[in-house]
CSV table of C-alpha atoms and ligand atoms in Angstrom, one decimal:
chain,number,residue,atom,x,y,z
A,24,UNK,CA,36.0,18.9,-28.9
A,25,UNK,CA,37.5,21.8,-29.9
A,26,UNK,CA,40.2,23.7,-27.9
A,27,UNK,CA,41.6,27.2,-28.1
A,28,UNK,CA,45.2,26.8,-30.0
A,29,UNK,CA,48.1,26.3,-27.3
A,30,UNK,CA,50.9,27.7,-29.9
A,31,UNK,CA,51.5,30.9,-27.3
A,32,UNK,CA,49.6,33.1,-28.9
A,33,UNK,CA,47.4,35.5,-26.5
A,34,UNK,CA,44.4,34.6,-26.3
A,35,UNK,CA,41.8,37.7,-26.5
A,36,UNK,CA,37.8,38.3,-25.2
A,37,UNK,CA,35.8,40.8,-23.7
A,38,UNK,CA,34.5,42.0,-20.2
A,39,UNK,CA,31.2,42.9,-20.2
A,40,UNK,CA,30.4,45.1,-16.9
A,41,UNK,CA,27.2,45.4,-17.0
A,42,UNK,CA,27.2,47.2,-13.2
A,43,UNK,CA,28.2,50.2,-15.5
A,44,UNK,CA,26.0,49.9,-18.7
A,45,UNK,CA,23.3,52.8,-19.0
A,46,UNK,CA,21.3,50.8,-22.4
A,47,UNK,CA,22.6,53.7,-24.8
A,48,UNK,CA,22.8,51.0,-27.5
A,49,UNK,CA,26.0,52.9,-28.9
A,50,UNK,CA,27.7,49.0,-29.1
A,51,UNK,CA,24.8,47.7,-31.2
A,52,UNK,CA,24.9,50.3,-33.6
A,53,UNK,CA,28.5,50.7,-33.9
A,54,UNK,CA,29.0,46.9,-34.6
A,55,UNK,CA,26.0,47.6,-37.1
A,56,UNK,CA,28.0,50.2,-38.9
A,57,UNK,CA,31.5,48.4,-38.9
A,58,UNK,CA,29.9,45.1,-39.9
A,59,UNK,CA,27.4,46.3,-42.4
A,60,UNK,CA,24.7,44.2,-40.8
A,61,UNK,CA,21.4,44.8,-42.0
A,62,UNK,CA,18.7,46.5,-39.7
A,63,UNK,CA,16.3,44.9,-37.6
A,64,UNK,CA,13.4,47.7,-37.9
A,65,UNK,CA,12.4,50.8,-35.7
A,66,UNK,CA,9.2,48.7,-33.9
A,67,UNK,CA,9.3,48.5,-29.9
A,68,UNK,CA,8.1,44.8,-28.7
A,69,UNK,CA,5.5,45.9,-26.5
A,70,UNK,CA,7.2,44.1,-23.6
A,71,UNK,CA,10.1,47.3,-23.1
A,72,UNK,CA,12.1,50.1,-25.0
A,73,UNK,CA,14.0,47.4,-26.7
A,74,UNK,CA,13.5,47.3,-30.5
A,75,UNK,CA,16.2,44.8,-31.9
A,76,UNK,CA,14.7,41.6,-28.6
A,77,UNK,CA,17.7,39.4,-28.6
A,78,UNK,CA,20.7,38.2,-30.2
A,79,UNK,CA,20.3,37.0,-34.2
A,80,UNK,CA,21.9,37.4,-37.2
A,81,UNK,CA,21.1,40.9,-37.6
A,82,UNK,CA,21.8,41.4,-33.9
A,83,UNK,CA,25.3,40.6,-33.3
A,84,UNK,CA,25.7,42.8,-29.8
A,85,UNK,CA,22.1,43.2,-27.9
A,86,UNK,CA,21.6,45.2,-25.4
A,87,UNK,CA,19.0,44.0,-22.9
A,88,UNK,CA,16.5,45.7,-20.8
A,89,UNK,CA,15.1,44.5,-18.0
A,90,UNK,CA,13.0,46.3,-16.3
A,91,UNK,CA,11.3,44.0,-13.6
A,92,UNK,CA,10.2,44.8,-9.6
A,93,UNK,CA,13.1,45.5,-7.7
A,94,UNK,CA,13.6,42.6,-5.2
A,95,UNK,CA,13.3,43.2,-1.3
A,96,UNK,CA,17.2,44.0,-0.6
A,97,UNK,CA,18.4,44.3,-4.0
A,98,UNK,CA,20.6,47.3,-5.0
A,99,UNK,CA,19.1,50.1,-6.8
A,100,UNK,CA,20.1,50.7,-10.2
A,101,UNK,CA,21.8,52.1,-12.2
A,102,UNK,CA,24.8,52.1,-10.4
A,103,UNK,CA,26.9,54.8,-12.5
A,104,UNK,CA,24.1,57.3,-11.9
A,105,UNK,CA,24.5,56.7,-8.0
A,106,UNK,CA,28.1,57.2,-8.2
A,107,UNK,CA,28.5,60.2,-10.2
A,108,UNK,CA,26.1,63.4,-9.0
A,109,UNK,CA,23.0,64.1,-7.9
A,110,UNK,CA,21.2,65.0,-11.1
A,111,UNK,CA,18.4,62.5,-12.4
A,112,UNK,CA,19.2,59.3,-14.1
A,113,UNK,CA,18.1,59.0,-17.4
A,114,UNK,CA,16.7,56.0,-17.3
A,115,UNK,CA,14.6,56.8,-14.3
A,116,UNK,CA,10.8,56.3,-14.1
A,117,UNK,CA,8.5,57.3,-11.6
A,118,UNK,CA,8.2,53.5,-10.7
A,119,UNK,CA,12.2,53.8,-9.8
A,120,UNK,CA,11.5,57.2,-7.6
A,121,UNK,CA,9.0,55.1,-5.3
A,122,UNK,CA,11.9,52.5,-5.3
A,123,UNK,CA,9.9,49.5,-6.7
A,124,UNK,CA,11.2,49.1,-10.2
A,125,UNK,CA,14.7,47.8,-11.1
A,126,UNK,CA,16.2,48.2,-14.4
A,127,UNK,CA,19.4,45.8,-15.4
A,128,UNK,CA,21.2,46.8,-18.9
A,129,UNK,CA,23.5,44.1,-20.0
A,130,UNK,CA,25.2,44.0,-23.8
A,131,UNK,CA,25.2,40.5,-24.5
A,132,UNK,CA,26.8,39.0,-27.3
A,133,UNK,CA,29.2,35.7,-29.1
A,134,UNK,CA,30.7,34.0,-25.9
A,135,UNK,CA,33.4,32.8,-27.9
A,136,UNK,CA,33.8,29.4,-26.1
A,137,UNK,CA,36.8,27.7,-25.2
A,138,UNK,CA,35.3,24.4,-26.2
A,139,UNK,CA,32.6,25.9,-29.1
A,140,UNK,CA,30.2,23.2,-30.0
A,141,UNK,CA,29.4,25.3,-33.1
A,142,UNK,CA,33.2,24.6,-34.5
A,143,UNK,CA,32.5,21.0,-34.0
A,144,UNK,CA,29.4,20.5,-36.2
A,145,UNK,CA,30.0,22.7,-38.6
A,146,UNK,CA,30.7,19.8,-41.8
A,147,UNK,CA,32.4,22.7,-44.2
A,148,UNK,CA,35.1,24.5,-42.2
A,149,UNK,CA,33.3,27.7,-42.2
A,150,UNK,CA,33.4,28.1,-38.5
A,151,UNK,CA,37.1,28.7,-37.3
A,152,UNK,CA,39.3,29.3,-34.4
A,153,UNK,CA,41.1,32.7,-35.3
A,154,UNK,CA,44.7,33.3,-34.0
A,155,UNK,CA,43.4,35.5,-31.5
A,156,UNK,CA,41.6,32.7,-30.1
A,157,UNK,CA,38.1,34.1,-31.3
A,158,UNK,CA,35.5,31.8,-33.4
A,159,UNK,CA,34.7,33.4,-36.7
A,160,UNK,CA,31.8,32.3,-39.1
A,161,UNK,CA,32.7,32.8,-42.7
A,162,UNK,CA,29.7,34.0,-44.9
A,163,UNK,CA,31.2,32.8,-48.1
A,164,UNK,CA,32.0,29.3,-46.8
A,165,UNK,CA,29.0,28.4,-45.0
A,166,UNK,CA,26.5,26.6,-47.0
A,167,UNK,CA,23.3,27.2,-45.2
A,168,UNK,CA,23.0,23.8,-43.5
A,169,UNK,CA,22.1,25.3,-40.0
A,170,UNK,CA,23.7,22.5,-38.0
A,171,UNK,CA,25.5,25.3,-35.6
A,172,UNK,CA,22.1,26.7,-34.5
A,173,UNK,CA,20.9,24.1,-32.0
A,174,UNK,CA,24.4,23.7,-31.6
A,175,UNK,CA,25.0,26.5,-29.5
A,176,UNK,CA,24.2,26.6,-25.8
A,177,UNK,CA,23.8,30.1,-25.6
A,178,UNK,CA,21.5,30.5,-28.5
A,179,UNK,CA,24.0,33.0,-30.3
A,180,UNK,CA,23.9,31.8,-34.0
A,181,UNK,CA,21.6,32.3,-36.3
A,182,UNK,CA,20.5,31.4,-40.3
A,183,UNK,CA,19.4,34.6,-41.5
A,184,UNK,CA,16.3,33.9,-43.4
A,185,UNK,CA,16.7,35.7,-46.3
A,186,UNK,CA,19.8,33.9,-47.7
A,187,UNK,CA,19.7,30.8,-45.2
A,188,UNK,CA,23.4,31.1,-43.9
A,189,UNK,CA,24.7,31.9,-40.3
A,190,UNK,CA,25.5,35.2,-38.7
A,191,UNK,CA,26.9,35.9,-35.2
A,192,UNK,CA,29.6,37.9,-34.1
A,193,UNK,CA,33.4,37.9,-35.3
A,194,UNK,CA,34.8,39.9,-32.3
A,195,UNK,CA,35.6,42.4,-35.2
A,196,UNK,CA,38.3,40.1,-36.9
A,197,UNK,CA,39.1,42.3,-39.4
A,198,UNK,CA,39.8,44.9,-36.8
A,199,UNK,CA,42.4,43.1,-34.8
A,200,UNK,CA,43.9,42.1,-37.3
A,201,UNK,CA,44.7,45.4,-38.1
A,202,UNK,CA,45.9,46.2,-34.1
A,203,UNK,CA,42.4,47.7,-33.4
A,204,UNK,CA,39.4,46.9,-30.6
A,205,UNK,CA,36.2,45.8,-31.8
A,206,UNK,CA,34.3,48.5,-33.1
A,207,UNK,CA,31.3,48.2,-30.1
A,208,UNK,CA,34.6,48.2,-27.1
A,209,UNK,CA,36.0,51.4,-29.0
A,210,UNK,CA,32.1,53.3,-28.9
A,211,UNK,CA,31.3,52.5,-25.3
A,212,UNK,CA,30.8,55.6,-23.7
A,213,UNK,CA,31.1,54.0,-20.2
A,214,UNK,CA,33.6,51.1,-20.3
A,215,UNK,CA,31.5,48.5,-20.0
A,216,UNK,CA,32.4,46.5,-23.0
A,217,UNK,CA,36.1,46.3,-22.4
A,218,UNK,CA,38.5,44.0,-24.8
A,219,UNK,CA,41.9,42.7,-24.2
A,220,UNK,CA,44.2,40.2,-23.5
A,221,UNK,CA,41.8,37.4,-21.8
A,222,UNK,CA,43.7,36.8,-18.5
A,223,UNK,CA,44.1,40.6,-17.8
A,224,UNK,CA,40.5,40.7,-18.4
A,225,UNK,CA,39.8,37.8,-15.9
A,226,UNK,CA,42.0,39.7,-13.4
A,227,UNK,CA,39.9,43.1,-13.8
A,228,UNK,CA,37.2,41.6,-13.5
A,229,UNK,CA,37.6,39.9,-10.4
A,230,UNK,CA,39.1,43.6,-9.0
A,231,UNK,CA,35.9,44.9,-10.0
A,232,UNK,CA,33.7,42.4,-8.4
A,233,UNK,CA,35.6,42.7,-5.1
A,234,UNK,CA,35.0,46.6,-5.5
A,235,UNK,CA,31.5,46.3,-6.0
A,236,UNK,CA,31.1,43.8,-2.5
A,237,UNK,CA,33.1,46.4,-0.9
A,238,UNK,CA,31.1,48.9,-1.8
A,239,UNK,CA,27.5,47.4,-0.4
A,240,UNK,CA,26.5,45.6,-4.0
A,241,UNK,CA,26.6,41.7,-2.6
A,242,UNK,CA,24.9,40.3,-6.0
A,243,UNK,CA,27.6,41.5,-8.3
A,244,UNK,CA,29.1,38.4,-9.6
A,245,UNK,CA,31.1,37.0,-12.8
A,246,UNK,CA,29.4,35.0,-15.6
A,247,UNK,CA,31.3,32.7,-18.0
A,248,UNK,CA,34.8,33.5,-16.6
A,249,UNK,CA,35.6,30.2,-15.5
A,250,UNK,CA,37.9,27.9,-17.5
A,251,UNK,CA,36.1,25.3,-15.5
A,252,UNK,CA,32.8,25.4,-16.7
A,253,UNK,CA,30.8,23.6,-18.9
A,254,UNK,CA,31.9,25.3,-22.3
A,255,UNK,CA,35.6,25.5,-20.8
A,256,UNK,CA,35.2,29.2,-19.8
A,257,UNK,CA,34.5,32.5,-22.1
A,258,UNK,CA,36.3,34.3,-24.5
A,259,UNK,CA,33.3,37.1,-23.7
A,260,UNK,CA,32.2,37.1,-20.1
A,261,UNK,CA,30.2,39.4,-17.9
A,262,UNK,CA,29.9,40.8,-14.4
A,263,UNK,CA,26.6,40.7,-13.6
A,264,UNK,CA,24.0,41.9,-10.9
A,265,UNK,CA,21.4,39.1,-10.5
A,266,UNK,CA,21.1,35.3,-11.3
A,267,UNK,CA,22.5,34.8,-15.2
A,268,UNK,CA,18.7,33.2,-15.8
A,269,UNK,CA,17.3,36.8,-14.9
A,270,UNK,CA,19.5,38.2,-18.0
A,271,UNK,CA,18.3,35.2,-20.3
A,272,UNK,CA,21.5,33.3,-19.9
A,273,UNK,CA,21.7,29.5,-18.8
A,274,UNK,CA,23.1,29.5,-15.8
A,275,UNK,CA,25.3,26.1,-16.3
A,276,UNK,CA,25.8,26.0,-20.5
A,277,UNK,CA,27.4,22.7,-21.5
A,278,UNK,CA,29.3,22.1,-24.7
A,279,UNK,CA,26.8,20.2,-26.5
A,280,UNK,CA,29.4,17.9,-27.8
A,281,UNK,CA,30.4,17.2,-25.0
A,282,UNK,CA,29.2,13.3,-25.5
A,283,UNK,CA,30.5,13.1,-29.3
A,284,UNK,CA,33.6,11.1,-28.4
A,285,UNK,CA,32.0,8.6,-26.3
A,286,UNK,CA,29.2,8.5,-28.7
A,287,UNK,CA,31.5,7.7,-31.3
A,288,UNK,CA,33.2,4.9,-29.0
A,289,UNK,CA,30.2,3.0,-28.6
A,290,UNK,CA,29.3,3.0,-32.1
A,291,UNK,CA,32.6,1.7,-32.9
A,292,UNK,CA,32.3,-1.3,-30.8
A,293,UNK,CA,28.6,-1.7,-31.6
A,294,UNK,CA,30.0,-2.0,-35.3
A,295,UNK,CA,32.7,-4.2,-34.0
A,296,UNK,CA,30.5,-6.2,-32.5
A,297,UNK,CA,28.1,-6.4,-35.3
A,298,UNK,CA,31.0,-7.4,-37.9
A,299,UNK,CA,32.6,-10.4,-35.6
A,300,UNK,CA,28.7,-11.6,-35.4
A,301,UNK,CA,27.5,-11.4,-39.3
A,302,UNK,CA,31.9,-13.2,-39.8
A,303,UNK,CA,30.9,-15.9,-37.0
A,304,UNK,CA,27.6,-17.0,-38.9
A,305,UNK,CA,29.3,-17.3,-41.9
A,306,UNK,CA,31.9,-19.5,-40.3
A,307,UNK,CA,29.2,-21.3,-38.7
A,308,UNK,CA,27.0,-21.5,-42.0
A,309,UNK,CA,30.2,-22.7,-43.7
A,310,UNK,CA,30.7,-25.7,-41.6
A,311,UNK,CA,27.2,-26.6,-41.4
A,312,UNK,CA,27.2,-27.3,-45.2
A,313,UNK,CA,30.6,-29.8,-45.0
B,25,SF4,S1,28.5,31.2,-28.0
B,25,SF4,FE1,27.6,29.7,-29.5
B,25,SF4,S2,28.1,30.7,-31.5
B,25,SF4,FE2,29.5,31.7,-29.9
B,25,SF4,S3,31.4,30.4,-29.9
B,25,SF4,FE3,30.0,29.5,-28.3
B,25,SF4,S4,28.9,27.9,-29.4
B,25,SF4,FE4,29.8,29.2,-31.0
B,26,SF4,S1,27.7,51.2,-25.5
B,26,SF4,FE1,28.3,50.6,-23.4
B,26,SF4,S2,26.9,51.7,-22.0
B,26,SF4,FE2,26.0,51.9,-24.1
B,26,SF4,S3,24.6,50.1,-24.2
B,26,SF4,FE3,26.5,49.3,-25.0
B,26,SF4,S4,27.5,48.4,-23.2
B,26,SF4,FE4,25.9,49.8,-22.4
């Protein structure tokens, strides 16, 4: 499987606090505008005030909305307009006034895996582990074969019909390159897409989570922050204020390639096995016709 280089380099992601996020979609559109991705039309689904539905290859940030029946006991959202003043949230409803609706705003995005099964089946090297520890499709190496799509336990990558190759996000490559954040990070209005150095982040982050307990918000809890998990931890992880299934997000993702080497084992001793047996009835044919 594939592992995030050891050479000392620091390794870099992004904290998604979602405790904070209030849906202004100023993250989709900015990573729109830097990356020149194509737009995903003006239509609502029918099922919320989200037009663009999940991530894609026009979609390379999404921000979700959930708005659902608040649970008996859960904390009232959003939390940044409970904080601040007294002056009505903007994403209130008359449904939140009576207290029975919830709404949770989450910008999801690439997790940047440690171990990223869509590095390890993609057959032409156009999937790559960046310096910065990121994974990086490149447009004008991959050849359309789609192998990274099922690949991907988050459901992150996808072949973008018109031209058949695979989109997803590059954590702004070309931007760190040139010392700067990712373009959706620098147009938060709110902080809750913050990039850095990964291990600062993790430390934030768990700050942050201890802040919210303290502060009466029991649920708040880190997604994808631990290097023990199934994909080996997040390069992009997220504070979160319900289940992760509640978001869309599996709650135990699993390298999907996690079984290649043993697969490949017992192949090779099946074939092993198969070669001695086809050399032992030729030796056996052999003496038979003395
Ligand atoms: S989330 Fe999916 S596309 Fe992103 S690095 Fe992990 S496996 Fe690859
Ligand atoms: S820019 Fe920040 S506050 Fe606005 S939707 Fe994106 S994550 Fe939420």
């Amino acid at each position: 499987m594939s592992e995030v280089p050891t050479d000392g380099a620091e390794r870099v992601g992004f904290f998604t606090d979602t405790s904070v996020c209030i849906g202004c979609k100023a993250c989709e559109v900015a990573c729109k505008e830097w990356n020149a991705i194509p737009e995903d039309g003006l239509s609502l689904t029918g099922m919320s005030y989200d037009n663009t539905e999940a991530l894609g290859a026009s979609t390379w940030r999404h921000v979700a909305f959930i708005e659902q029946p608040r649970p008996d006991g859960r904390t009232e959202l959003p939390l940044a307009a409970q904080q601040s003043t007294p002056s009505p949230s903007p994403s209130s409803s008359p449904e939140d006034e009576g207290g029975e609706m919830r709404w949770l705003m989450s910008s999801d995005v690439c997790k940047h895996c440690t171990h990223a099964a869509c590095l390890d089946v993609c057959p032409t090297g156009s999937l790559f582990r960046t310096e910065f520890g990121t994974v990086v499709v490149q447009e004008d190496i991959c050849n359309g074969c789609g192998y990274c799509v099922p690949a991907c336990p988050y459901g992150v990558i996808e072949q973008r019909p018109a031209d058949g190759r695979a989109f997803k996000c590059t954590m702004c490559y070309d931007r760190l390159g040139a010392g700067q954040e990712p373009a959706c990070a620098k147009a938060c209005p709110t902080e809750s897409i913050q990039f850095g150095p990964l291990d600062e982040l993790r430390e934030r982050a768990a700050l942050r989570v201890d802040e919210l307990h303290e502060a009466g918000v029991p649920e708040a809890r880190l997604y994808g922050h631990d290097p023990e998990d199934g994909v080996g931890g997040d390069g992009a992880f997220f504070l979160l204020l319900d289940e992760p299934e509640v978001y869309g997000l599996p709650p135990h993702p699993v390298v999907t390639t996690r079984d290649l080497p043993a697969m490949w084992k017992h192949a090779g001793a099946a074939a092993v096995s198969l070669l001695g047996g086809v050399a032992l009835s030729f030796a056996l044919s052999g003496r038979g016709r003395r």
